[in-house]
Tab-separated table of C-alpha atoms in Angstrom:
chain	number	residue	atom	x	y	z
A	1	GLY	CA	-0.225	0.014	0.167
A	2	GLU	CA	0.860	3.483	-0.017
A	3	SER	CA	3.091	5.068	2.395
A	4	VAL	CA	3.768	8.554	3.629
A	5	GLY	CA	5.452	8.029	6.738
A	6	LEU	CA	4.748	10.269	9.386
A	7	HIS	CA	4.417	13.341	7.216
A	8	LEU	CA	0.599	13.569	6.257
A	9	PRO	CA	0.187	15.987	3.314
A	10	THR	CA	-1.919	18.942	5.218
A	11	LEU	CA	-4.128	21.782	4.069
A	12	SER	CA	-4.622	24.887	5.923
A	13	VAL	CA	-7.853	26.632	5.155
A	14	GLN	CA	-10.077	29.223	7.090
A	15	GLU	CA	-12.820	28.892	8.940
A	16	GLY	CA	-15.659	29.694	6.667
A	17	ASP	CA	-13.972	28.713	3.491
A	18	ASN	CA	-14.085	25.737	1.541
A	19	SER	CA	-11.537	23.088	0.770
A	20	ILE	CA	-10.731	20.925	-1.607
A	21	ILE	CA	-9.036	17.528	-1.099
A	22	ASN	CA	-7.539	15.352	-3.912
A	23	CYS	CA	-7.074	11.883	-4.059
A	24	ALA	CA	-5.351	9.669	-7.002
A	25	TYR	CA	-6.512	6.172	-7.357
A	26	SER	CA	-4.441	3.599	-8.543
A	27	ASN	CA	-6.745	0.625	-10.370
A	28	SER	CA	-8.789	1.233	-13.154
A	29	ALA	CA	-11.234	-1.456	-12.512
A	30	SER	CA	-12.708	0.331	-9.428
A	31	ASP	CA	-15.866	1.063	-9.620
A	32	TYR	CA	-16.631	2.512	-5.624
A	33	PHE	CA	-15.091	4.901	-3.897
A	34	ILE	CA	-15.478	6.453	-0.290
A	35	TRP	CA	-14.119	9.168	1.216
A	36	TYR	CA	-13.704	9.023	4.898
A	37	LYS	CA	-12.582	11.285	7.660
A	38	GLN	CA	-10.584	10.029	10.891
A	39	GLU	CA	-10.594	12.245	14.084
A	40	SER	CA	-7.593	11.759	16.057
A	41	GLY	CA	-7.964	8.147	18.127
A	42	LYS	CA	-10.919	7.287	16.597
A	43	GLY	CA	-12.032	4.945	13.431
A	44	PRO	CA	-12.714	6.322	9.989
A	45	GLN	CA	-16.017	7.645	9.722
A	46	PHE	CA	-17.859	7.559	6.389
A	47	ILE	CA	-18.769	10.847	4.753
A	48	ILE	CA	-19.493	10.260	1.111
A	49	ASP	CA	-19.802	7.674	-1.616
A	50	ILE	CA	-19.466	7.207	-5.289
A	51	ARG	CA	-20.456	4.676	-7.999
A	52	SER	CA	-18.510	4.799	-10.944
A	53	ASN	CA	-21.462	5.652	-13.452
A	54	MET	CA	-21.599	8.817	-11.513
A	55	ASP	CA	-19.204	12.195	-11.952
A	56	LYS	CA	-20.972	14.308	-9.131
A	57	ARG	CA	-22.613	13.208	-5.529
A	58	GLN	CA	-23.708	15.878	-3.344
A	59	GLY	CA	-24.085	15.398	0.379
A	60	GLN	CA	-24.937	17.889	3.105
A	61	ARG	CA	-22.040	20.246	2.822
A	62	VAL	CA	-19.771	17.796	0.949
A	63	THR	CA	-19.739	17.076	-2.544
A	64	VAL	CA	-17.831	14.189	-4.450
A	65	LEU	CA	-16.197	14.333	-7.894
A	66	LEU	CA	-14.833	11.697	-9.871
A	67	ASN	CA	-12.546	11.785	-12.891
A	68	LYS	CA	-12.194	8.272	-14.233
A	69	THR	CA	-10.535	9.520	-17.629
A	70	VAL	CA	-7.221	10.692	-15.221
A	71	LYS	CA	-8.296	8.296	-12.044
A	72	HIS	CA	-9.038	11.449	-9.806
A	73	LEU	CA	-11.290	11.599	-6.860
A	74	SER	CA	-11.798	15.378	-4.784
A	75	LEU	CA	-13.827	16.105	-1.481
A	76	GLN	CA	-15.277	19.529	-1.626
A	77	ILE	CA	-16.117	20.809	1.744
A	78	ALA	CA	-18.432	23.424	1.812
A	79	ALA	CA	-18.131	26.519	5.014
A	80	THR	CA	-15.111	24.826	6.373
A	81	GLN	CA	-15.763	24.513	10.297
A	82	PRO	CA	-13.530	23.796	12.784
A	83	GLY	CA	-14.706	20.618	13.932
A	84	ASP	CA	-13.729	19.520	10.152
A	85	SER	CA	-10.435	19.024	11.204
A	86	ALA	CA	-9.110	15.679	10.795
A	87	VAL	CA	-6.963	13.381	8.222
A	88	TYR	CA	-9.368	12.492	5.528
A	89	PHE	CA	-8.546	9.319	3.210
A	90	CYS	CA	-10.493	8.355	0.189
A	91	ALA	CA	-10.992	4.741	-0.901
A	92	GLU	CA	-11.444	2.739	-4.134
A	93	ASN	CA	-13.538	-0.634	-4.084
A	94	THR	CA	-12.036	-3.050	-7.223
A	95	GLY	CA	-15.065	-5.376	-7.030
A	96	THR	CA	-15.299	-7.785	-3.350
A	97	ALA	CA	-17.433	-6.526	-0.925
A	98	SER	CA	-16.317	-4.289	2.001
A	99	LYS	CA	-12.505	-4.615	0.831
A	100	LEU	CA	-11.041	-1.215	0.150
A	101	THR	CA	-7.826	0.193	-0.746
A	102	PHE	CA	-7.010	3.049	0.997
A	103	GLY	CA	-4.853	6.165	-0.517
A	104	THR	CA	-2.898	8.375	1.195
A	105	GLY	CA	-4.609	10.497	3.750
A	106	THR	CA	-4.479	14.403	3.888
A	107	ARG	CA	-4.880	16.134	6.991
A	108	LEU	CA	-6.898	19.276	7.167
A	109	GLN	CA	-6.257	22.163	9.487
A	110	VAL	CA	-8.934	24.568	10.109
A	111	THR	CA	-7.706	27.859	11.376
A	112	LEU	CA	-9.844	30.649	13.389
B	1	ASP	CA	-27.875	1.576	19.634
B	2	ALA	CA	-24.143	1.216	20.228
B	3	GLY	CA	-21.551	1.311	17.129
B	4	VAL	CA	-18.815	-1.197	16.133
B	5	THR	CA	-16.718	-1.733	19.789
B	6	GLN	CA	-13.479	-2.921	19.919
B	7	SER	CA	-11.447	-4.277	23.108
B	8	PRO	CA	-9.340	-4.145	24.213
B	9	THR	CA	-8.556	-0.164	23.704
B	10	HIS	CA	-4.856	-0.672	24.270
B	11	LEU	CA	-2.189	-3.679	24.464
B	12	ILE	CA	1.354	-4.198	25.028
B	13	LYS	CA	3.147	-7.224	23.909
B	14	THR	CA	6.831	-7.994	23.269
B	15	ARG	CA	8.370	-9.999	20.383
B	16	GLY	CA	7.130	-13.662	19.796
B	17	GLN	CA	4.177	-13.413	21.750
B	18	GLN	CA	0.743	-14.117	20.647
B	19	VAL	CA	-2.515	-11.514	20.931
B	20	THR	CA	-6.362	-11.703	20.500
B	21	LEU	CA	-8.717	-8.774	19.635
B	22	ARG	CA	-11.869	-8.705	19.800
B	23	CYS	CA	-14.829	-7.012	17.882
B	24	SER	CA	-18.840	-6.226	18.007
B	25	PRO	CA	-20.230	-5.536	15.324
B	26	LYS	CA	-22.872	-2.917	14.847
B	27	SER	CA	-26.671	-4.079	15.817
B	28	GLY	CA	-27.798	-5.799	12.546
B	29	HIS	CA	-24.605	-6.374	10.702
B	30	ASP	CA	-23.534	-9.848	10.081
B	31	THR	CA	-19.828	-8.991	8.111
B	32	VAL	CA	-16.817	-7.843	9.883
B	33	SER	CA	-13.611	-6.590	8.320
B	34	TRP	CA	-10.365	-5.805	9.711
B	35	TYR	CA	-7.610	-3.234	9.034
B	36	GLN	CA	-4.130	-2.846	10.317
B	37	GLN	CA	-3.549	1.183	10.541
B	38	ALA	CA	0.219	1.737	11.091
B	39	LEU	CA	1.033	5.639	12.069
B	40	GLY	CA	0.759	7.939	9.146
B	41	GLN	CA	-0.523	5.083	6.464
B	42	GLY	CA	-4.012	4.645	5.830
B	43	PRO	CA	-6.009	1.579	6.939
B	44	GLN	CA	-4.950	-1.702	4.949
B	45	PHE	CA	-7.248	-4.544	4.733
B	46	ILE	CA	-6.280	-7.984	6.707
B	47	PHE	CA	-9.616	-10.090	5.961
B	48	GLN	CA	-13.559	-10.248	5.800
B	49	TYR	CA	-15.413	-12.518	8.014
B	50	TYR	CA	-19.001	-13.424	6.771
B	51	GLU	CA	-21.213	-16.315	8.181
B	52	GLU	CA	-18.383	-17.408	10.071
B	53	GLU	CA	-16.033	-17.950	7.246
B	54	GLU	CA	-13.043	-16.032	6.053
B	55	ARG	CA	-14.562	-14.491	2.889
B	56	GLN	CA	-11.832	-12.116	1.197
B	57	ARG	CA	-7.540	-12.022	2.300
B	58	GLY	CA	-5.671	-9.177	2.118
B	59	ASN	CA	-1.871	-9.502	1.719
B	60	PHE	CA	-1.192	-10.443	5.243
B	61	PRO	CA	0.922	-13.712	6.746
B	62	ASP	CA	-0.609	-16.880	8.207
B	63	ARG	CA	0.417	-15.308	11.703
B	64	PHE	CA	-3.192	-13.414	11.065
B	65	SER	CA	-5.742	-15.532	11.795
B	66	GLY	CA	-9.523	-14.889	12.514
B	67	HIS	CA	-12.744	-16.392	13.985
B	68	GLN	CA	-16.040	-15.399	13.522
B	69	PHE	CA	-19.122	-16.484	16.105
B	70	PRO	CA	-22.950	-17.261	15.675
B	71	ASN	CA	-22.981	-13.737	17.228
B	72	TYR	CA	-21.346	-12.095	14.451
B	73	SER	CA	-19.115	-11.020	17.053
B	74	SER	CA	-15.338	-11.797	15.704
B	75	GLU	CA	-11.733	-11.944	17.051
B	76	LEU	CA	-8.344	-11.224	15.327
B	77	ASN	CA	-5.584	-13.070	16.960
B	78	VAL	CA	-1.512	-12.803	15.344
B	79	ASN	CA	0.866	-15.010	16.732
B	80	ALA	CA	4.826	-14.538	17.033
B	81	LEU	CA	4.578	-10.342	17.282
B	82	LEU	CA	6.729	-8.164	15.187
B	83	LEU	CA	8.111	-5.322	15.929
B	84	GLY	CA	6.049	-4.359	12.788
B	85	ASP	CA	2.860	-5.466	14.004
B	86	SER	CA	2.811	-2.642	16.134
B	87	ALA	CA	-0.766	-0.202	14.986
B	88	LEU	CA	-3.702	0.197	15.219
B	89	TYR	CA	-6.163	-2.543	14.349
B	90	LEU	CA	-9.675	-1.628	13.033
B	91	CYS	CA	-12.658	-3.692	12.957
B	92	ALA	CA	-15.051	-2.858	10.444
B	93	SER	CA	-18.829	-4.004	10.468
B	94	SER	CA	-21.542	-3.638	7.538
B	95	LEU	CA	-23.819	-5.976	5.321
B	96	GLY	CA	-23.022	-8.685	3.292
B	97	GLY	CA	-23.362	-6.192	-0.361
B	98	ARG	CA	-21.120	-4.670	-2.585
B	99	PHE	CA	-21.793	-1.116	-1.701
B	100	GLU	CA	-23.128	-1.509	2.114
B	101	LYS	CA	-21.232	1.097	4.398
B	102	LEU	CA	-18.567	0.018	6.253
B	103	PHE	CA	-18.763	1.596	10.570
B	104	PHE	CA	-15.507	1.362	11.910
B	105	GLY	CA	-14.412	0.848	15.636
B	106	SER	CA	-12.456	3.012	17.124
B	107	GLY	CA	-9.876	0.228	17.364
B	108	THR	CA	-6.886	-1.660	19.489
B	109	GLN	CA	-3.840	0.044	19.580
B	110	LEU	CA	-0.955	-2.713	19.565
B	111	SER	CA	2.389	-2.245	20.619
B	112	VAL	CA	4.955	-5.021	20.459
B	113	LEU	CA	8.065	-4.323	22.142
Protein backbone atom coordinates (compact mmCIF):
# COMPACT_ATOMS: atom_id res chain seq x y z
CA GLY A 1 0.00 0.00 0.00
CA GLU A 2 0.88 3.63 -0.22
CA SER A 3 3.08 5.10 2.47
CA VAL A 4 3.95 8.64 3.34
CA GLY A 5 5.45 7.86 6.72
CA LEU A 6 4.62 10.24 9.49
CA HIS A 7 4.30 13.35 7.37
CA LEU A 8 0.85 13.49 5.83
CA PRO A 9 0.10 16.12 3.22
CA THR A 10 -1.60 18.98 5.04
CA LEU A 11 -4.20 21.43 3.85
CA SER A 12 -4.76 24.55 5.95
CA VAL A 13 -7.93 26.55 5.40
CA GLN A 14 -9.61 29.39 7.23
CA GLU A 15 -12.92 28.80 8.92
CA GLY A 16 -15.72 29.57 6.50
CA ASP A 17 -13.66 28.93 3.37
CA ASN A 18 -14.22 25.97 1.06
CA SER A 19 -11.81 23.02 1.18
CA ILE A 20 -10.82 20.74 -1.67
CA ILE A 21 -9.02 17.49 -0.91
CA ASN A 22 -7.67 15.49 -3.82
CA CYS A 23 -6.95 11.81 -4.30
CA ALA A 24 -5.42 9.82 -7.12
CA TYR A 25 -6.55 6.22 -7.20
CA SER A 26 -4.60 3.37 -8.67
CA ASN A 27 -6.89 0.75 -10.13
CA SER A 28 -8.84 1.51 -13.30
CA ALA A 29 -11.13 -1.41 -12.45
CA SER A 30 -12.34 0.27 -9.27
CA ASP A 31 -15.99 1.16 -9.52
CA TYR A 32 -16.90 2.37 -6.05
CA PHE A 33 -15.21 5.13 -4.07
CA ILE A 34 -15.65 6.38 -0.55
CA TRP A 35 -14.34 9.29 1.49
CA TYR A 36 -13.63 8.80 5.18
CA LYS A 37 -12.81 11.26 7.95
CA GLN A 38 -10.60 10.14 10.81
CA GLU A 39 -10.22 12.18 13.97
CA SER A 40 -7.46 11.56 16.44
CA GLY A 41 -8.08 8.44 18.51
CA LYS A 42 -11.06 7.35 16.45
CA GLY A 43 -11.77 5.02 13.58
CA PRO A 44 -12.59 6.28 10.08
CA GLN A 45 -16.05 7.78 9.70
CA PHE A 46 -17.99 7.53 6.43
CA ILE A 47 -18.55 10.88 4.71
CA ILE A 48 -19.81 10.22 1.19
CA ASP A 49 -19.53 7.65 -1.56
CA ILE A 50 -19.84 7.56 -5.33
CA ARG A 51 -20.15 4.82 -7.92
CA SER A 52 -18.28 4.90 -11.18
CA ASN A 53 -21.42 5.51 -13.23
CA MET A 54 -21.57 8.99 -11.70
CA ASP A 55 -19.14 11.90 -11.84
CA LYS A 56 -20.59 14.02 -9.04
CA ARG A 57 -22.50 13.45 -5.85
CA GLN A 58 -23.56 15.91 -3.20
CA GLY A 59 -24.22 15.52 0.48
CA GLN A 60 -24.65 17.95 3.31
CA ARG A 61 -21.84 20.52 2.84
CA VAL A 62 -19.79 17.94 0.92
CA THR A 63 -19.42 17.11 -2.76
CA VAL A 64 -17.42 14.32 -4.33
CA LEU A 65 -16.18 14.57 -7.90
CA LEU A 66 -14.93 11.59 -9.88
CA ASN A 67 -12.80 11.80 -13.02
CA LYS A 68 -12.28 8.29 -14.31
CA THR A 69 -10.21 9.45 -17.27
CA VAL A 70 -7.36 10.55 -15.03
CA LYS A 71 -8.28 8.36 -12.06
CA HIS A 72 -8.86 11.30 -9.77
CA LEU A 73 -11.25 11.87 -6.93
CA SER A 74 -11.88 15.04 -4.96
CA LEU A 75 -13.81 15.99 -1.85
CA GLN A 76 -15.14 19.50 -1.53
CA ILE A 77 -16.23 20.78 1.86
CA ALA A 78 -18.26 23.98 1.87
CA ALA A 79 -17.95 26.55 4.64
CA THR A 80 -15.28 24.61 6.49
CA GLN A 81 -15.72 24.48 10.27
CA PRO A 82 -13.24 23.73 13.10
CA GLY A 83 -14.97 20.38 13.57
CA ASP A 84 -13.87 19.42 10.07
CA SER A 85 -10.24 19.27 11.24
CA ALA A 86 -9.17 15.64 10.76
CA VAL A 87 -7.34 13.30 8.40
CA TYR A 88 -9.30 12.50 5.24
CA PHE A 89 -8.87 9.28 3.27
CA CYS A 90 -10.24 8.21 -0.06
CA ALA A 91 -10.86 4.51 -0.55
CA GLU A 92 -11.57 2.42 -3.63
CA ASN A 93 -13.35 -0.88 -4.07
CA THR A 94 -12.46 -3.12 -6.95
CA GLY A 95 -15.27 -5.60 -6.74
CA THR A 96 -15.13 -7.50 -3.48
CA ALA A 97 -17.59 -6.54 -0.82
CA SER A 98 -16.02 -4.43 1.91
CA LYS A 99 -12.41 -4.85 0.76
CA LEU A 100 -11.29 -1.28 0.47
CA THR A 101 -7.93 0.06 -0.62
CA PHE A 102 -7.23 3.32 1.19
CA GLY A 103 -5.23 6.11 -0.32
CA THR A 104 -2.73 8.46 1.25
CA GLY A 105 -4.48 10.58 3.82
CA THR A 106 -4.62 14.37 3.87
CA ARG A 107 -4.66 16.30 7.11
CA LEU A 108 -7.11 19.20 7.08
CA GLN A 109 -6.36 22.01 9.52
CA VAL A 110 -8.99 24.67 10.02
CA THR A 111 -7.72 27.96 11.32
CA LEU A 112 -9.90 30.54 13.04
CA ASP B 1 -27.80 1.41 19.62
CA ALA B 2 -24.11 0.71 20.14
CA GLY B 3 -21.83 1.05 17.19
CA VAL B 4 -18.82 -1.14 16.56
CA THR B 5 -17.00 -1.89 19.80
CA GLN B 6 -13.45 -3.16 20.11
CA SER B 7 -11.44 -4.42 23.05
CA PRO B 8 -8.98 -3.79 24.46
CA THR B 9 -8.30 -0.17 23.49
CA HIS B 10 -4.58 -0.47 24.10
CA LEU B 11 -2.24 -3.43 24.40
CA ILE B 12 1.49 -3.85 24.93
CA LYS B 13 3.19 -7.11 23.96
CA THR B 14 6.74 -8.32 23.40
CA ARG B 15 8.17 -9.92 20.30
CA GLY B 16 7.19 -13.55 19.83
CA GLN B 17 4.04 -13.31 21.91
CA GLN B 18 0.52 -13.91 20.68
CA VAL B 19 -2.40 -11.50 20.88
CA THR B 20 -6.19 -11.69 20.50
CA LEU B 21 -8.28 -8.65 19.66
CA ARG B 22 -12.06 -8.59 19.86
CA CYS B 23 -14.83 -6.86 17.96
CA SER B 24 -18.58 -6.60 18.34
CA PRO B 25 -20.29 -5.39 15.18
CA LYS B 26 -22.99 -2.77 14.94
CA SER B 27 -26.41 -4.18 15.69
CA GLY B 28 -27.89 -5.85 12.62
CA HIS B 29 -24.58 -6.24 10.80
CA ASP B 30 -23.40 -9.70 9.78
CA THR B 31 -20.04 -8.97 8.15
CA VAL B 32 -16.84 -8.06 9.96
CA SER B 33 -13.65 -6.82 8.33
CA TRP B 34 -10.30 -6.19 9.98
CA TYR B 35 -7.82 -3.51 8.96
CA GLN B 36 -4.32 -2.63 10.12
CA GLN B 37 -3.36 1.04 10.25
CA ALA B 38 0.29 1.90 10.74
CA LEU B 39 1.12 5.37 12.03
CA GLY B 40 0.68 8.00 9.32
CA GLN B 41 -0.84 5.60 6.79
CA GLY B 42 -4.24 4.54 5.59
CA PRO B 43 -5.84 1.33 6.84
CA GLN B 44 -4.84 -1.90 5.07
CA PHE B 45 -7.31 -4.76 4.64
CA ILE B 46 -6.44 -7.91 6.57
CA PHE B 47 -9.50 -10.11 6.06
CA GLN B 48 -13.28 -10.29 6.17
CA TYR B 49 -15.63 -12.70 7.89
CA TYR B 50 -19.15 -13.56 6.86
CA GLU B 51 -21.27 -16.46 8.08
CA GLU B 52 -18.40 -17.52 10.33
CA GLU B 53 -16.02 -18.01 7.41
CA GLU B 54 -13.15 -16.00 6.02
CA ARG B 55 -14.51 -14.63 2.76
CA GLN B 56 -11.65 -12.47 1.58
CA ARG B 57 -8.05 -11.95 2.64
CA GLY B 58 -5.52 -9.22 2.05
CA ASN B 59 -1.76 -9.52 1.75
CA PHE B 60 -1.00 -10.61 5.31
CA PRO B 61 0.91 -13.69 6.48
CA ASP B 62 -0.68 -16.72 8.09
CA ARG B 63 0.37 -15.38 11.49
CA PHE B 64 -2.79 -13.31 11.20
CA SER B 65 -5.91 -15.38 11.72
CA GLY B 66 -9.45 -14.73 12.76
CA HIS B 67 -12.75 -16.10 13.79
CA GLN B 68 -16.38 -15.09 13.65
CA PHE B 69 -18.90 -16.35 16.16
CA PRO B 70 -22.59 -17.14 15.64
CA ASN B 71 -23.52 -13.76 17.17
CA TYR B 72 -21.37 -12.12 14.43
CA SER B 73 -18.69 -10.92 16.84
CA SER B 74 -15.14 -11.55 15.74
CA GLU B 75 -11.60 -12.04 16.95
CA LEU B 76 -8.29 -11.26 15.32
CA ASN B 77 -5.32 -13.36 16.41
CA VAL B 78 -1.71 -12.55 15.67
CA ASN B 79 0.99 -15.11 16.47
CA ALA B 80 4.75 -14.67 16.81
CA LEU B 81 4.49 -10.90 17.07
CA LEU B 82 7.05 -8.75 15.29
CA LEU B 83 7.98 -5.15 16.01
CA GLY B 84 6.38 -4.25 12.67
CA ASP B 85 3.02 -5.49 13.88
CA SER B 86 2.74 -2.38 16.04
CA ALA B 87 -0.27 -0.53 14.66
CA LEU B 88 -3.88 0.44 15.19
CA TYR B 89 -6.13 -2.53 14.42
CA LEU B 90 -9.54 -1.50 13.19
CA CYS B 91 -12.67 -3.57 12.99
CA ALA B 92 -15.41 -2.60 10.57
CA SER B 93 -18.86 -4.04 10.30
CA SER B 94 -21.42 -3.94 7.52
CA LEU B 95 -24.16 -5.85 5.85
CA GLY B 96 -22.71 -8.22 3.29
CA GLY B 97 -23.62 -6.38 0.13
CA ARG B 98 -21.11 -4.86 -2.24
CA PHE B 99 -22.07 -1.23 -1.69
CA GLU B 100 -22.90 -1.39 1.97
CA LYS B 101 -21.23 1.20 4.18
CA LEU B 102 -18.51 0.14 6.55
CA PHE B 103 -18.79 1.31 10.14
CA PHE B 104 -15.46 1.35 11.96
CA GLY B 105 -14.71 0.94 15.62
CA SER B 106 -12.16 3.12 17.39
CA GLY B 107 -9.54 0.40 17.16
CA THR B 108 -7.05 -1.40 19.35
CA GLN B 109 -3.63 0.23 19.57
CA LEU B 110 -1.07 -2.59 19.69
CA SER B 111 2.51 -1.87 20.67
CA VAL B 112 5.10 -4.62 20.26
CA LEU B 113 8.32 -4.09 22.21
